[in-house]
Amino acid sequence: MLRLVVLISGGGSNLRALLDAAEHPDFPARVVAIGADLPADGLAHGEEYGIPTFVVPFGAFESREAWGEELLDQVRQWDADVVILSGFMRLLPPAFVEALSPNLLNTHPAYLPEFPGAHGVRDALAAGVSETGASVIVVDAGVDTGPIVAQERVPVLPDDTEARLHDRIKLVERELLVQVVLGIANHRIDLKDLT
Ligand code: GRF
């Protein structure tokens, strides 16, 4: 059984998709803990599904490095095979990434390397493209620059707002994430081969 720790900052709808998939007895992965950098709304999913949660508040530490060390300590307690950043909106210090790589994944609401960064949906709309997408990548030292594990295109519709487009992208992102987790658990995807 693949052990997952999921880190979030927001509502955790992608996390919830994973929790739902993992409810199925045949699904070969379980979320063993949910972490956040603030008291994120999505931590409520943990309560609902009976999964332990932890918060390592960024503001409580003197430096990004000190915060990252504590976050890494907390994550390591759960003996995870893969750590997933799912709407985790805080840059991680290099030591954190190096300690977990390549078993550290991020989901991103654009077809990387197009539109990296915190506003991937907004930037795609502003660029006036006819399609954008969703990606799951291995986290490396850069911002959304790591090897791509899976990605899919999503059309931009004429009347799209940022929220509407993001909602449609998230549907795809969730499915990609579940498929990637399944692929890793079934050894169809080897993250070491990608790095
Ligand atoms: C996702 O689109 C993720 O890629 C982005 O923020 C969104 C998180 O949504 N960085 P949720 O918290 O899973 O609802």
PDB file of C-alpha atoms and ligand atoms in Angstrom:
ATOM      1  CA  MET A   1       0.000   0.000   0.000  1.00  0.00           C
ATOM      2  CA  LEU A   2       1.456   3.347  -1.086  1.00  0.00           C
ATOM      3  CA  ARG A   3       1.558   5.814   1.799  1.00  0.00           C
ATOM      4  CA  LEU A   4       0.794   9.434   0.871  1.00  0.00           C
ATOM      5  CA  VAL A   5       1.177  12.665   2.784  1.00  0.00           C
ATOM      6  CA  VAL A   6      -0.698  15.551   1.141  1.00  0.00           C
ATOM      7  CA  LEU A   7       0.198  19.189   1.822  1.00  0.00           C
ATOM      8  CA  ILE A   8      -2.411  21.883   1.209  1.00  0.00           C
ATOM      9  CA  SER A   9      -3.003  25.609   1.742  1.00  0.00           C
ATOM     10  CA  GLY A  10      -6.596  25.959   0.532  1.00  0.00           C
ATOM     11  CA  GLY A  11      -9.876  24.144   0.185  1.00  0.00           C
ATOM     12  CA  GLY A  12      -8.315  20.816  -0.678  1.00  0.00           C
ATOM     13  CA  SER A  13     -10.759  19.727  -3.378  1.00  0.00           C
ATOM     14  CA  ASN A  14      -8.005  17.799  -5.164  1.00  0.00           C
ATOM     15  CA  LEU A  15      -7.071  16.194  -1.869  1.00  0.00           C
ATOM     16  CA  ARG A  16     -10.681  15.205  -1.439  1.00  0.00           C
ATOM     17  CA  ALA A  17     -10.691  13.459  -4.801  1.00  0.00           C
ATOM     18  CA  LEU A  18      -7.741  11.403  -3.623  1.00  0.00           C
ATOM     19  CA  LEU A  19      -9.464  10.610  -0.336  1.00  0.00           C
ATOM     20  CA  ASP A  20     -12.546   9.491  -2.245  1.00  0.00           C
ATOM     21  CA  ALA A  21     -10.491   7.274  -4.556  1.00  0.00           C
ATOM     22  CA  ALA A  22      -8.641   5.802  -1.586  1.00  0.00           C
ATOM     23  CA  GLU A  23     -11.941   4.824   0.044  1.00  0.00           C
ATOM     24  CA  HIS A  24     -12.209   2.076  -2.527  1.00  0.00           C
ATOM     25  CA  PRO A  25     -10.725  -1.111  -1.042  1.00  0.00           C
ATOM     26  CA  ASP A  26      -8.881  -1.913  -4.290  1.00  0.00           C
ATOM     27  CA  PHE A  27      -7.163   1.477  -4.515  1.00  0.00           C
ATOM     28  CA  PRO A  28      -3.484   0.781  -3.779  1.00  0.00           C
ATOM     29  CA  ALA A  29      -2.728   4.015  -1.882  1.00  0.00           C
ATOM     30  CA  ARG A  30      -3.827   5.713   1.327  1.00  0.00           C
ATOM     31  CA  VAL A  31      -3.494   9.260   2.546  1.00  0.00           C
ATOM     32  CA  VAL A  32      -1.844   8.769   5.939  1.00  0.00           C
ATOM     33  CA  ALA A  33      -1.664  12.446   6.934  1.00  0.00           C
ATOM     34  CA  ILE A  34      -2.596  15.917   5.689  1.00  0.00           C
ATOM     35  CA  GLY A  35      -0.379  18.899   6.413  1.00  0.00           C
ATOM     36  CA  ALA A  36      -0.759  22.629   5.869  1.00  0.00           C
ATOM     37  CA  ASP A  37       1.166  25.867   6.240  1.00  0.00           C
ATOM     38  CA  LEU A  38      -1.872  27.598   7.783  1.00  0.00           C
ATOM     39  CA  PRO A  39      -5.219  26.521   9.230  1.00  0.00           C
ATOM     40  CA  ALA A  40      -6.484  25.669   5.738  1.00  0.00           C
ATOM     41  CA  ASP A  41     -10.176  24.934   5.130  1.00  0.00           C
ATOM     42  CA  GLY A  42      -9.202  21.655   3.483  1.00  0.00           C
ATOM     43  CA  LEU A  43      -7.990  20.225   6.790  1.00  0.00           C
ATOM     44  CA  ALA A  44     -11.676  19.584   7.494  1.00  0.00           C
ATOM     45  CA  HIS A  45     -11.507  16.738   4.966  1.00  0.00           C
ATOM     46  CA  GLY A  46      -9.061  15.064   7.319  1.00  0.00           C
ATOM     47  CA  GLU A  47     -11.542  15.215  10.174  1.00  0.00           C
ATOM     48  CA  GLU A  48     -14.292  13.874   7.962  1.00  0.00           C
ATOM     49  CA  TYR A  49     -12.219  10.944   6.726  1.00  0.00           C
ATOM     50  CA  GLY A  50     -10.533  10.291  10.079  1.00  0.00           C
ATOM     51  CA  ILE A  51      -7.080  11.186   8.797  1.00  0.00           C
ATOM     52  CA  PRO A  52      -4.558  12.955  11.026  1.00  0.00           C
ATOM     53  CA  THR A  53      -3.656  16.539  10.172  1.00  0.00           C
ATOM     54  CA  PHE A  54      -0.847  18.880  11.134  1.00  0.00           C
ATOM     55  CA  VAL A  55      -0.157  22.562  10.623  1.00  0.00           C
ATOM     56  CA  VAL A  56       3.294  24.125  10.482  1.00  0.00           C
ATOM     57  CA  PRO A  57       2.523  27.863  10.332  1.00  0.00           C
ATOM     58  CA  PHE A  58       5.008  29.677   8.141  1.00  0.00           C
ATOM     59  CA  GLY A  59       4.731  32.863  10.212  1.00  0.00           C
ATOM     60  CA  ALA A  60       5.818  31.121  13.404  1.00  0.00           C
ATOM     61  CA  PHE A  61       9.388  30.595  12.182  1.00  0.00           C
ATOM     62  CA  GLU A  62      12.336  32.938  11.792  1.00  0.00           C
ATOM     63  CA  SER A  63      13.228  31.779   8.322  1.00  0.00           C
ATOM     64  CA  ARG A  64      11.950  29.682   5.440  1.00  0.00           C
ATOM     65  CA  GLU A  65      14.702  27.181   6.215  1.00  0.00           C
ATOM     66  CA  ALA A  66      13.637  26.778   9.864  1.00  0.00           C
ATOM     67  CA  TRP A  67      10.011  26.373   8.796  1.00  0.00           C
ATOM     68  CA  GLY A  68      11.016  23.803   6.173  1.00  0.00           C
ATOM     69  CA  GLU A  69      12.997  21.792   8.735  1.00  0.00           C
ATOM     70  CA  GLU A  70       9.985  21.521  11.011  1.00  0.00           C
ATOM     71  CA  LEU A  71       7.714  20.665   8.083  1.00  0.00           C
ATOM     72  CA  LEU A  72      10.130  17.947   7.003  1.00  0.00           C
ATOM     73  CA  ASP A  73      10.247  16.533  10.544  1.00  0.00           C
ATOM     74  CA  GLN A  74       6.455  16.377  10.625  1.00  0.00           C
ATOM     75  CA  VAL A  75       6.208  14.810   7.173  1.00  0.00           C
ATOM     76  CA  ARG A  76       8.850  12.205   7.986  1.00  0.00           C
ATOM     77  CA  GLN A  77       6.904  10.973  10.994  1.00  0.00           C
ATOM     78  CA  TRP A  78       4.407   9.474   8.580  1.00  0.00           C
ATOM     79  CA  ASP A  79       6.866   7.348   6.650  1.00  0.00           C
ATOM     80  CA  ALA A  80       5.362   8.415   3.335  1.00  0.00           C
ATOM     81  CA  ASP A  81       6.299   6.879  -0.002  1.00  0.00           C
ATOM     82  CA  VAL A  82       5.137   9.997  -1.832  1.00  0.00           C
ATOM     83  CA  VAL A  83       4.438  13.544  -0.642  1.00  0.00           C
ATOM     84  CA  ILE A  84       1.949  15.510  -2.741  1.00  0.00           C
ATOM     85  CA  LEU A  85       1.665  19.281  -2.855  1.00  0.00           C
ATOM     86  CA  SER A  86      -1.952  19.871  -3.734  1.00  0.00           C
ATOM     87  CA  GLY A  87      -2.649  23.559  -3.711  1.00  0.00           C
ATOM     88  CA  PHE A  88       0.268  24.129  -1.327  1.00  0.00           C
ATOM     89  CA  MET A  89       1.043  27.780  -1.966  1.00  0.00           C
ATOM     90  CA  ARG A  90       4.343  28.192  -0.161  1.00  0.00           C
ATOM     91  CA  LEU A  91       7.807  27.874  -1.700  1.00  0.00           C
ATOM     92  CA  LEU A  92       9.733  25.051  -0.062  1.00  0.00           C
ATOM     93  CA  PRO A  93      13.388  25.489   0.888  1.00  0.00           C
ATOM     94  CA  PRO A  94      15.919  23.466  -1.173  1.00  0.00           C
ATOM     95  CA  ALA A  95      16.751  21.162   1.767  1.00  0.00           C
ATOM     96  CA  PHE A  96      13.120  20.016   1.933  1.00  0.00           C
ATOM     97  CA  VAL A  97      12.998  19.303  -1.789  1.00  0.00           C
ATOM     98  CA  GLU A  98      16.348  17.488  -1.798  1.00  0.00           C
ATOM     99  CA  ALA A  99      15.324  15.328   1.156  1.00  0.00           C
ATOM    100  CA  LEU A 100      12.198  14.027  -0.565  1.00  0.00           C
ATOM    101  CA  SER A 101      13.007  14.173  -4.273  1.00  0.00           C
ATOM    102  CA  PRO A 102      11.926  12.497  -6.517  1.00  0.00           C
ATOM    103  CA  ASN A 103       9.030  11.391  -4.312  1.00  0.00           C
ATOM    104  CA  LEU A 104       7.620  14.892  -4.070  1.00  0.00           C
ATOM    105  CA  LEU A 105       4.854  15.799  -6.521  1.00  0.00           C
ATOM    106  CA  ASN A 106       3.021  19.008  -7.305  1.00  0.00           C
ATOM    107  CA  THR A 107      -0.205  19.611  -9.176  1.00  0.00           C
ATOM    108  CA  HIS A 108      -0.430  22.726 -11.303  1.00  0.00           C
ATOM    109  CA  PRO A 109      -3.417  24.291 -13.109  1.00  0.00           C
ATOM    110  CA  ALA A 110      -1.677  24.821 -16.466  1.00  0.00           C
ATOM    111  CA  TYR A 111       0.054  22.811 -19.161  1.00  0.00           C
ATOM    112  CA  LEU A 112       3.639  23.246 -17.970  1.00  0.00           C
ATOM    113  CA  PRO A 113       6.066  24.649 -18.955  1.00  0.00           C
ATOM    114  CA  GLU A 114       3.338  27.095 -19.998  1.00  0.00           C
ATOM    115  CA  PHE A 115       2.171  29.467 -17.251  1.00  0.00           C
ATOM    116  CA  PRO A 116       4.211  28.437 -14.194  1.00  0.00           C
ATOM    117  CA  GLY A 117       3.843  30.192 -10.849  1.00  0.00           C
ATOM    118  CA  ALA A 118       1.038  31.078  -8.488  1.00  0.00           C
ATOM    119  CA  HIS A 119      -1.345  32.471 -11.132  1.00  0.00           C
ATOM    120  CA  GLY A 120      -1.312  29.836 -13.842  1.00  0.00           C
ATOM    121  CA  VAL A 121      -5.025  30.177 -14.615  1.00  0.00           C
ATOM    122  CA  ARG A 122      -5.072  33.973 -14.599  1.00  0.00           C
ATOM    123  CA  ASP A 123      -1.957  34.122 -16.776  1.00  0.00           C
ATOM    124  CA  ALA A 124      -3.429  31.739 -19.346  1.00  0.00           C
ATOM    125  CA  LEU A 125      -6.593  33.856 -19.581  1.00  0.00           C
ATOM    126  CA  ALA A 126      -4.567  37.059 -19.882  1.00  0.00           C
ATOM    127  CA  ALA A 127      -2.499  35.527 -22.685  1.00  0.00           C
ATOM    128  CA  GLY A 128      -5.673  34.804 -24.639  1.00  0.00           C
ATOM    129  CA  VAL A 129      -4.766  31.182 -25.416  1.00  0.00           C
ATOM    130  CA  SER A 130      -7.453  28.826 -26.686  1.00  0.00           C
ATOM    131  CA  GLU A 131      -6.334  25.984 -24.466  1.00  0.00           C
ATOM    132  CA  THR A 132      -4.442  25.548 -21.248  1.00  0.00           C
ATOM    133  CA  GLY A 133      -4.314  22.442 -19.077  1.00  0.00           C
ATOM    134  CA  ALA A 134      -3.329  20.655 -15.902  1.00  0.00           C
ATOM    135  CA  SER A 135      -0.046  19.042 -14.923  1.00  0.00           C
ATOM    136  CA  VAL A 136       1.417  16.770 -12.280  1.00  0.00           C
ATOM    137  CA  ILE A 137       5.158  17.219 -11.895  1.00  0.00           C
ATOM    138  CA  VAL A 138       8.068  16.123  -9.729  1.00  0.00           C
ATOM    139  CA  VAL A 139       9.152  19.080  -7.608  1.00  0.00           C
ATOM    140  CA  ASP A 140      12.683  20.291  -8.245  1.00  0.00           C
ATOM    141  CA  ALA A 141      14.623  23.360  -7.139  1.00  0.00           C
ATOM    142  CA  GLY A 142      12.730  25.722  -9.475  1.00  0.00           C
ATOM    143  CA  VAL A 143       9.162  26.988  -9.509  1.00  0.00           C
ATOM    144  CA  ASP A 144       7.075  24.497 -11.520  1.00  0.00           C
ATOM    145  CA  THR A 145      10.125  23.425 -13.530  1.00  0.00           C
ATOM    146  CA  GLY A 146      10.373  19.745 -12.516  1.00  0.00           C
ATOM    147  CA  PRO A 147       9.890  16.710 -14.757  1.00  0.00           C
ATOM    148  CA  ILE A 148       6.332  16.256 -15.980  1.00  0.00           C
ATOM    149  CA  VAL A 149       4.648  13.071 -14.793  1.00  0.00           C
ATOM    150  CA  ALA A 150       1.286  13.607 -16.499  1.00  0.00           C
ATOM    151  CA  GLN A 151      -0.607  16.435 -18.130  1.00  0.00           C
ATOM    152  CA  GLU A 152      -3.748  17.078 -20.094  1.00  0.00           C
ATOM    153  CA  ARG A 153      -5.165  19.914 -22.151  1.00  0.00           C
ATOM    154  CA  VAL A 154      -8.248  21.902 -21.111  1.00  0.00           C
ATOM    155  CA  PRO A 155      -9.948  24.275 -23.588  1.00  0.00           C
ATOM    156  CA  VAL A 156     -10.462  27.928 -22.661  1.00  0.00           C
ATOM    157  CA  LEU A 157     -14.068  28.910 -23.420  1.00  0.00           C
ATOM    158  CA  PRO A 158     -15.071  32.382 -24.663  1.00  0.00           C
ATOM    159  CA  ASP A 159     -17.009  33.288 -21.510  1.00  0.00           C
ATOM    160  CA  ASP A 160     -14.480  31.880 -19.044  1.00  0.00           C
ATOM    161  CA  THR A 161     -13.666  33.740 -15.853  1.00  0.00           C
ATOM    162  CA  GLU A 162     -10.638  32.755 -13.808  1.00  0.00           C
ATOM    163  CA  ALA A 163     -12.846  30.910 -11.315  1.00  0.00           C
ATOM    164  CA  ARG A 164     -14.838  29.072 -13.982  1.00  0.00           C
ATOM    165  CA  LEU A 165     -11.746  28.005 -15.899  1.00  0.00           C
ATOM    166  CA  HIS A 166      -9.964  26.965 -12.693  1.00  0.00           C
ATOM    167  CA  ASP A 167     -12.937  24.815 -11.689  1.00  0.00           C
ATOM    168  CA  ARG A 168     -12.835  22.993 -15.031  1.00  0.00           C
ATOM    169  CA  ILE A 169      -9.069  22.574 -14.813  1.00  0.00           C
ATOM    170  CA  LYS A 170      -9.373  21.174 -11.306  1.00  0.00           C
ATOM    171  CA  LEU A 171     -11.683  18.417 -12.558  1.00  0.00           C
ATOM    172  CA  VAL A 172      -8.875  17.331 -14.881  1.00  0.00           C
ATOM    173  CA  GLU A 173      -6.173  17.900 -12.271  1.00  0.00           C
ATOM    174  CA  ARG A 174      -7.956  15.591  -9.828  1.00  0.00           C
ATOM    175  CA  GLU A 175      -8.283  12.804 -12.324  1.00  0.00           C
ATOM    176  CA  LEU A 176      -4.617  13.166 -13.332  1.00  0.00           C
ATOM    177  CA  LEU A 177      -3.526  13.053  -9.700  1.00  0.00           C
ATOM    178  CA  VAL A 178      -5.513   9.892  -8.980  1.00  0.00           C
ATOM    179  CA  GLN A 179      -4.132   8.250 -12.146  1.00  0.00           C
ATOM    180  CA  VAL A 180      -0.553   9.217 -11.265  1.00  0.00           C
ATOM    181  CA  VAL A 181      -0.897   7.794  -7.753  1.00  0.00           C
ATOM    182  CA  LEU A 182      -2.337   4.615  -9.235  1.00  0.00           C
ATOM    183  CA  GLY A 183       0.528   4.443 -11.743  1.00  0.00           C
ATOM    184  CA  ILE A 184       3.160   4.821  -9.038  1.00  0.00           C
ATOM    185  CA  ALA A 185       1.513   2.201  -6.852  1.00  0.00           C
ATOM    186  CA  ASN A 186       1.260  -0.214  -9.783  1.00  0.00           C
ATOM    187  CA  HIS A 187       4.876   0.500 -10.853  1.00  0.00           C
ATOM    188  CA  ARG A 188       3.772   1.804 -14.240  1.00  0.00           C
ATOM    189  CA  ILE A 189       5.325   5.123 -13.254  1.00  0.00           C
ATOM    190  CA  ASP A 190       8.811   5.197 -11.772  1.00  0.00           C
ATOM    191  CA  LEU A 191       9.595   8.682 -10.511  1.00  0.00           C
ATOM    192  CA  LYS A 192      13.326   7.913 -10.448  1.00  0.00           C
ATOM    193  CA  ASP A 193      13.236   7.398 -14.231  1.00  0.00           C
ATOM    194  CA  LEU A 194      11.921  10.922 -14.686  1.00  0.00           C
ATOM    195  CA  THR A 195      14.676  12.724 -12.786  1.00  0.00           C
TER     196      THR A 195
HETATM  197  C1  GRF B   1      -5.177  23.559  -7.707  1.00  0.00           C
HETATM  198  O1  GRF B   1      -5.532  24.016  -8.981  1.00  0.00           O
HETATM  199  C2  GRF B   1      -3.689  23.549  -7.531  1.00  0.00           C
HETATM  200  O2  GRF B   1      -2.984  23.084  -8.608  1.00  0.00           O
HETATM  201  C3  GRF B   1      -3.465  25.018  -7.338  1.00  0.00           C
HETATM  202  O3  GRF B   1      -4.454  25.366  -6.411  1.00  0.00           O
HETATM  203  C4  GRF B   1      -5.583  24.537  -6.615  1.00  0.00           C
HETATM  204  C5  GRF B   1      -5.906  23.850  -5.334  1.00  0.00           C
HETATM  205  O4  GRF B   1      -7.243  23.623  -5.219  1.00  0.00           O
HETATM  206  N1  GRF B   1      -2.128  25.355  -6.994  1.00  0.00           N
HETATM  207  P1  GRF B   1      -7.834  22.798  -3.991  1.00  0.00           P
HETATM  208  O5  GRF B   1      -7.285  23.411  -2.713  1.00  0.00           O
HETATM  209  O6  GRF B   1      -7.398  21.365  -4.163  1.00  0.00           O
HETATM  210  O7  GRF B   1      -9.304  22.963  -4.123  1.00  0.00           O
END
